[in-house]
PDB file of C-alpha atoms in Angstrom:
ATOM      1  CA  MET A  32      19.735  44.344-114.889  1.00 78.00           C
ATOM      2  CA  ALA A  33      16.115  42.230-114.354  1.00 92.00           C
ATOM      3  CA  PHE A  34      13.376  41.694-117.069  1.00 96.00           C
ATOM      4  CA  GLU A  35      10.223  42.875-115.695  1.00 97.00           C
ATOM      5  CA  TRP A  36       6.824  41.702-116.387  1.00 97.00           C
ATOM      6  CA  PRO A  37       3.493  43.093-115.019  1.00 97.00           C
ATOM      7  CA  VAL A  38       1.126  40.570-113.377  1.00 97.00           C
ATOM      8  CA  ARG A  39      -2.246  41.331-111.883  1.00 97.00           C
ATOM      9  CA  ILE A  40      -3.926  39.273-109.324  1.00 97.00           C
ATOM     10  CA  TYR A  41      -7.516  37.732-110.293  1.00 96.00           C
ATOM     11  CA  TRP A  42      -9.891  35.742-108.260  1.00 95.00           C
ATOM     12  CA  GLU A  43      -8.211  32.336-109.781  1.00 96.00           C
ATOM     13  CA  ASP A  44      -4.943  33.196-108.545  1.00 97.00           C
ATOM     14  CA  THR A  45      -6.061  33.523-104.992  1.00 97.00           C
ATOM     15  CA  ASP A  46      -7.513  31.148-102.349  1.00 94.00           C
ATOM     16  CA  ALA A  47     -10.850  31.753-100.425  1.00 90.00           C
ATOM     17  CA  GLY A  48      -8.825  34.208 -97.972  1.00 90.00           C
ATOM     18  CA  GLY A  49      -8.153  36.444-101.385  1.00 91.00           C
ATOM     19  CA  ILE A  50      -4.405  35.743-100.857  1.00 96.00           C
ATOM     20  CA  VAL A  51      -2.333  34.456-103.780  1.00 97.00           C
ATOM     21  CA  PHE A  52      -2.215  30.610-103.625  1.00 96.00           C
ATOM     22  CA  TYR A  53       1.660  29.735-102.817  1.00 96.00           C
ATOM     23  CA  ALA A  54       2.251  27.570-105.857  1.00 96.00           C
ATOM     24  CA  ASN A  55       0.610  30.551-108.371  1.00 98.00           C
ATOM     25  CA  TYR A  56       4.058  32.353-107.726  1.00 98.00           C
ATOM     26  CA  LEU A  57       5.940  29.418-110.045  1.00 98.00           C
ATOM     27  CA  LYS A  58       3.120  30.323-112.925  1.00 98.00           C
ATOM     28  CA  PHE A  59       4.052  34.180-112.566  1.00 98.00           C
ATOM     29  CA  PHE A  60       7.884  33.225-112.378  1.00 98.00           C
ATOM     30  CA  GLU A  61       7.297  30.827-115.658  1.00 98.00           C
ATOM     31  CA  ARG A  62       5.581  33.779-117.468  1.00 97.00           C
ATOM     32  CA  ALA A  63       8.296  36.153-116.719  1.00 98.00           C
ATOM     33  CA  ARG A  64      11.081  33.902-118.032  1.00 97.00           C
ATOM     34  CA  THR A  65       8.998  33.165-121.389  1.00 96.00           C
ATOM     35  CA  GLU A  66       8.480  36.928-121.815  1.00 97.00           C
ATOM     36  CA  TRP A  67      12.220  37.360-121.114  1.00 96.00           C
ATOM     37  CA  LEU A  68      13.140  34.967-123.733  1.00 95.00           C
ATOM     38  CA  ARG A  69      10.814  36.376-126.016  1.00 95.00           C
ATOM     39  CA  SER A  70      12.324  40.049-125.791  1.00 95.00           C
ATOM     40  CA  LEU A  71      15.617  38.737-126.627  1.00 93.00           C
ATOM     41  CA  GLY A  72      13.977  37.265-129.809  1.00 92.00           C
ATOM     42  CA  LEU A  73      13.663  33.701-128.470  1.00 93.00           C
ATOM     43  CA  GLY A  74      10.370  32.266-128.695  1.00 91.00           C
ATOM     44  CA  GLN A  75      10.258  28.911-127.020  1.00 90.00           C
ATOM     45  CA  GLN A  76       8.239  27.009-129.735  1.00 93.00           C
ATOM     46  CA  SER A  77      10.617  28.597-132.473  1.00 91.00           C
ATOM     47  CA  LEU A  78      13.733  27.630-130.580  1.00 92.00           C
ATOM     48  CA  ARG A  79      12.441  24.165-130.338  1.00 93.00           C
ATOM     49  CA  GLU A  80      11.894  23.955-134.060  1.00 93.00           C
ATOM     50  CA  LEU A  81      15.174  25.723-134.902  1.00 92.00           C
ATOM     51  CA  THR A  82      17.502  23.785-132.534  1.00 94.00           C
ATOM     52  CA  GLY A  83      15.542  20.598-131.821  1.00 95.00           C
ATOM     53  CA  GLY A  84      16.061  21.432-128.187  1.00 96.00           C
ATOM     54  CA  MET A  85      14.099  23.386-125.126  1.00 96.00           C
ATOM     55  CA  PHE A  86      14.284  24.352-121.534  1.00 97.00           C
ATOM     56  CA  VAL A  87      13.017  22.429-118.996  1.00 97.00           C
ATOM     57  CA  VAL A  88      12.706  23.399-115.257  1.00 97.00           C
ATOM     58  CA  VAL A  89      15.280  21.102-113.060  1.00 97.00           C
ATOM     59  CA  ASP A  90      15.202  22.919-109.899  1.00 98.00           C
ATOM     60  CA  ALA A  91      13.168  25.760-108.009  1.00 98.00           C
ATOM     61  CA  GLN A  92      13.484  27.071-104.758  1.00 98.00           C
ATOM     62  CA  LEU A  93      11.218  29.925-103.713  1.00 98.00           C
ATOM     63  CA  ARG A  94      10.631  32.116-100.284  1.00 98.00           C
ATOM     64  CA  TYR A  95       7.564  33.696 -99.449  1.00 97.00           C
ATOM     65  CA  LEU A  96       7.973  36.995 -97.829  1.00 97.00           C
ATOM     66  CA  LYS A  97       4.453  38.712 -97.924  1.00 96.00           C
ATOM     67  CA  PRO A  98       1.114  37.939 -99.435  1.00 96.00           C
ATOM     68  CA  ALA A  99      -0.077  39.313-102.946  1.00 96.00           C
ATOM     69  CA  ARG A 100      -3.959  39.860-102.646  1.00 96.00           C
ATOM     70  CA  LEU A 101      -7.099  40.288-105.189  1.00 94.00           C
ATOM     71  CA  ASP A 102      -6.372  43.116-107.616  1.00 94.00           C
ATOM     72  CA  ASP A 103      -2.791  44.064-106.730  1.00 96.00           C
ATOM     73  CA  GLU A 104      -0.339  44.720-109.436  1.00 96.00           C
ATOM     74  CA  LEU A 105       3.099  42.935-109.130  1.00 97.00           C
ATOM     75  CA  ILE A 106       6.076  43.193-111.117  1.00 97.00           C
ATOM     76  CA  VAL A 107       7.777  39.921-111.464  1.00 98.00           C
ATOM     77  CA  THR A 108      11.570  39.988-112.372  1.00 98.00           C
ATOM     78  CA  ALA A 109      14.086  37.491-114.076  1.00 98.00           C
ATOM     79  CA  ALA A 110      17.739  37.692-114.138  1.00 96.00           C
ATOM     80  CA  VAL A 111      20.570  35.522-115.228  1.00 96.00           C
ATOM     81  CA  LEU A 112      22.237  34.527-112.152  1.00 96.00           C
ATOM     82  CA  ASP A 113      24.561  31.803-113.492  1.00 95.00           C
ATOM     83  CA  CYS A 114      25.188  30.794-117.027  1.00 93.00           C
ATOM     84  CA  GLY A 115      26.432  27.052-117.569  1.00 93.00           C
ATOM     85  CA  ARG A 116      26.650  24.780-120.796  1.00 94.00           C
ATOM     86  CA  ALA A 117      23.495  23.021-120.239  1.00 96.00           C
ATOM     87  CA  CYS A 118      21.619  24.955-117.723  1.00 96.00           C
ATOM     88  CA  LEU A 119      20.846  28.616-116.633  1.00 96.00           C
ATOM     89  CA  THR A 120      20.123  29.714-112.925  1.00 97.00           C
ATOM     90  CA  ILE A 121      17.587  32.524-112.889  1.00 97.00           C
ATOM     91  CA  ARG A 122      16.921  34.831-110.168  1.00 98.00           C
ATOM     92  CA  GLN A 123      13.252  35.973-109.930  1.00 98.00           C
ATOM     93  CA  GLN A 124      11.504  38.148-107.543  1.00 98.00           C
ATOM     94  CA  ALA A 125       7.532  39.249-107.119  1.00 98.00           C
ATOM     95  CA  LEU A 126       7.101  42.745-106.176  1.00 97.00           C
ATOM     96  CA  LEU A 127       4.420  44.766-105.251  1.00 96.00           C
ATOM     97  CA  LYS A 128       3.844  47.494-107.826  1.00 89.00           C
ATOM     98  CA  THR A 129       5.592  50.883-107.012  1.00 64.00           C
ATOM     99  CA  GLU A 130       2.737  52.901-107.013  1.00 60.00           C
ATOM    100  CA  GLN A 131       0.994  50.547-104.064  1.00 56.00           C
ATOM    101  CA  ALA A 132       4.304  50.084-102.509  1.00 53.00           C
ATOM    102  CA  SER A 133       5.830  52.124 -99.441  1.00 59.00           C
ATOM    103  CA  GLU A 134       8.007  54.978 -99.743  1.00 66.00           C
ATOM    104  CA  SER A 135      11.007  52.783 -99.307  1.00 70.00           C
ATOM    105  CA  GLY A 136      10.251  51.277-102.638  1.00 76.00           C
ATOM    106  CA  PRO A 137       8.456  47.886-103.964  1.00 86.00           C
ATOM    107  CA  ALA A 138       7.661  45.403-101.361  1.00 92.00           C
ATOM    108  CA  LEU A 139       9.263  42.015-101.995  1.00 96.00           C
ATOM    109  CA  LEU A 140       6.740  39.302-101.878  1.00 97.00           C
ATOM    110  CA  CYS A 141       8.404  36.346-103.133  1.00 98.00           C
ATOM    111  CA  GLU A 142      11.917  35.535-104.046  1.00 98.00           C
ATOM    112  CA  GLY A 143      13.713  32.221-105.704  1.00 98.00           C
ATOM    113  CA  THR A 144      15.927  30.721-108.003  1.00 98.00           C
ATOM    114  CA  VAL A 145      15.053  28.552-110.860  1.00 98.00           C
ATOM    115  CA  ARG A 146      17.142  26.342-112.668  1.00 98.00           C
ATOM    116  CA  ILE A 147      16.328  25.460-116.159  1.00 97.00           C
ATOM    117  CA  GLY A 148      18.302  22.914-118.226  1.00 97.00           C
ATOM    118  CA  TRP A 149      18.559  22.456-122.008  1.00 97.00           C
ATOM    119  CA  VAL A 150      17.360  19.139-123.305  1.00 97.00           C
ATOM    120  CA  GLN A 151      16.874  17.397-126.704  1.00 97.00           C
ATOM    121  CA  ALA A 152      12.988  17.762-127.247  1.00 95.00           C
ATOM    122  CA  ASP A 153      12.490  14.466-128.662  1.00 95.00           C
ATOM    123  CA  THR A 154      14.338  12.442-126.269  1.00 97.00           C
ATOM    124  CA  LEU A 155      14.411  14.949-123.347  1.00 96.00           C
ATOM    125  CA  ARG A 156      18.194  13.899-122.506  1.00 97.00           C
ATOM    126  CA  PRO A 157      20.346  16.722-121.316  1.00 97.00           C
ATOM    127  CA  ALA A 158      22.774  18.540-124.157  1.00 97.00           C
ATOM    128  CA  ARG A 159      24.729  21.606-124.309  1.00 97.00           C
ATOM    129  CA  ILE A 160      22.923  24.898-124.904  1.00 96.00           C
ATOM    130  CA  PRO A 161      23.705  25.848-128.775  1.00 95.00           C
ATOM    131  CA  ALA A 162      26.725  28.437-128.423  1.00 93.00           C
ATOM    132  CA  SER A 163      24.773  31.454-130.471  1.00 91.00           C
ATOM    133  CA  LEU A 164      21.877  30.656-127.801  1.00 93.00           C
ATOM    134  CA  LEU A 165      24.023  30.682-124.584  1.00 92.00           C
ATOM    135  CA  GLN A 166      25.836  34.097-126.032  1.00 90.00           C
ATOM    136  CA  THR A 167      22.467  35.622-126.382  1.00 91.00           C
ATOM    137  CA  LEU A 168      21.484  34.816-122.978  1.00 89.00           C
ATOM    138  CA  SER A 169      24.325  35.733-121.590  1.00 80.00           C
ATOM    139  CA  ARG A 170      24.615  39.252-122.328  1.00 73.00           C
ATOM    140  CA  PRO A 171      23.888  42.069-119.476  1.00 63.00           C
TER     141      PRO A 171
END
């Protein structure tokens, strides 16, 4: 089951045509991943302080299907697709909130996968994700 985070579209998110600027979906996805971690009791700053490590994005692939517009309400999701020893692949979607969507359900606006790797915060060298953290992240 995917974690869901609500996002409203503001002027700052749009281009001159009132359509969400494509790169902003990366910001929405980042916020959803951060809030997903918080929902698991894993604030990123505290992870860094407690373990000496942190997550960094190593790959992102997005596909844009329909535009979001000014004042739209979105649901942005995050779900673990693959969990390795040093990285996670997260499947993410931006959906138009149900009340605004068609009868067939929320409209899919953007989808993608983001791979995040675990690194030592002081050197930025790849490292293994601590076992206790990996166990928490791989729970359904």
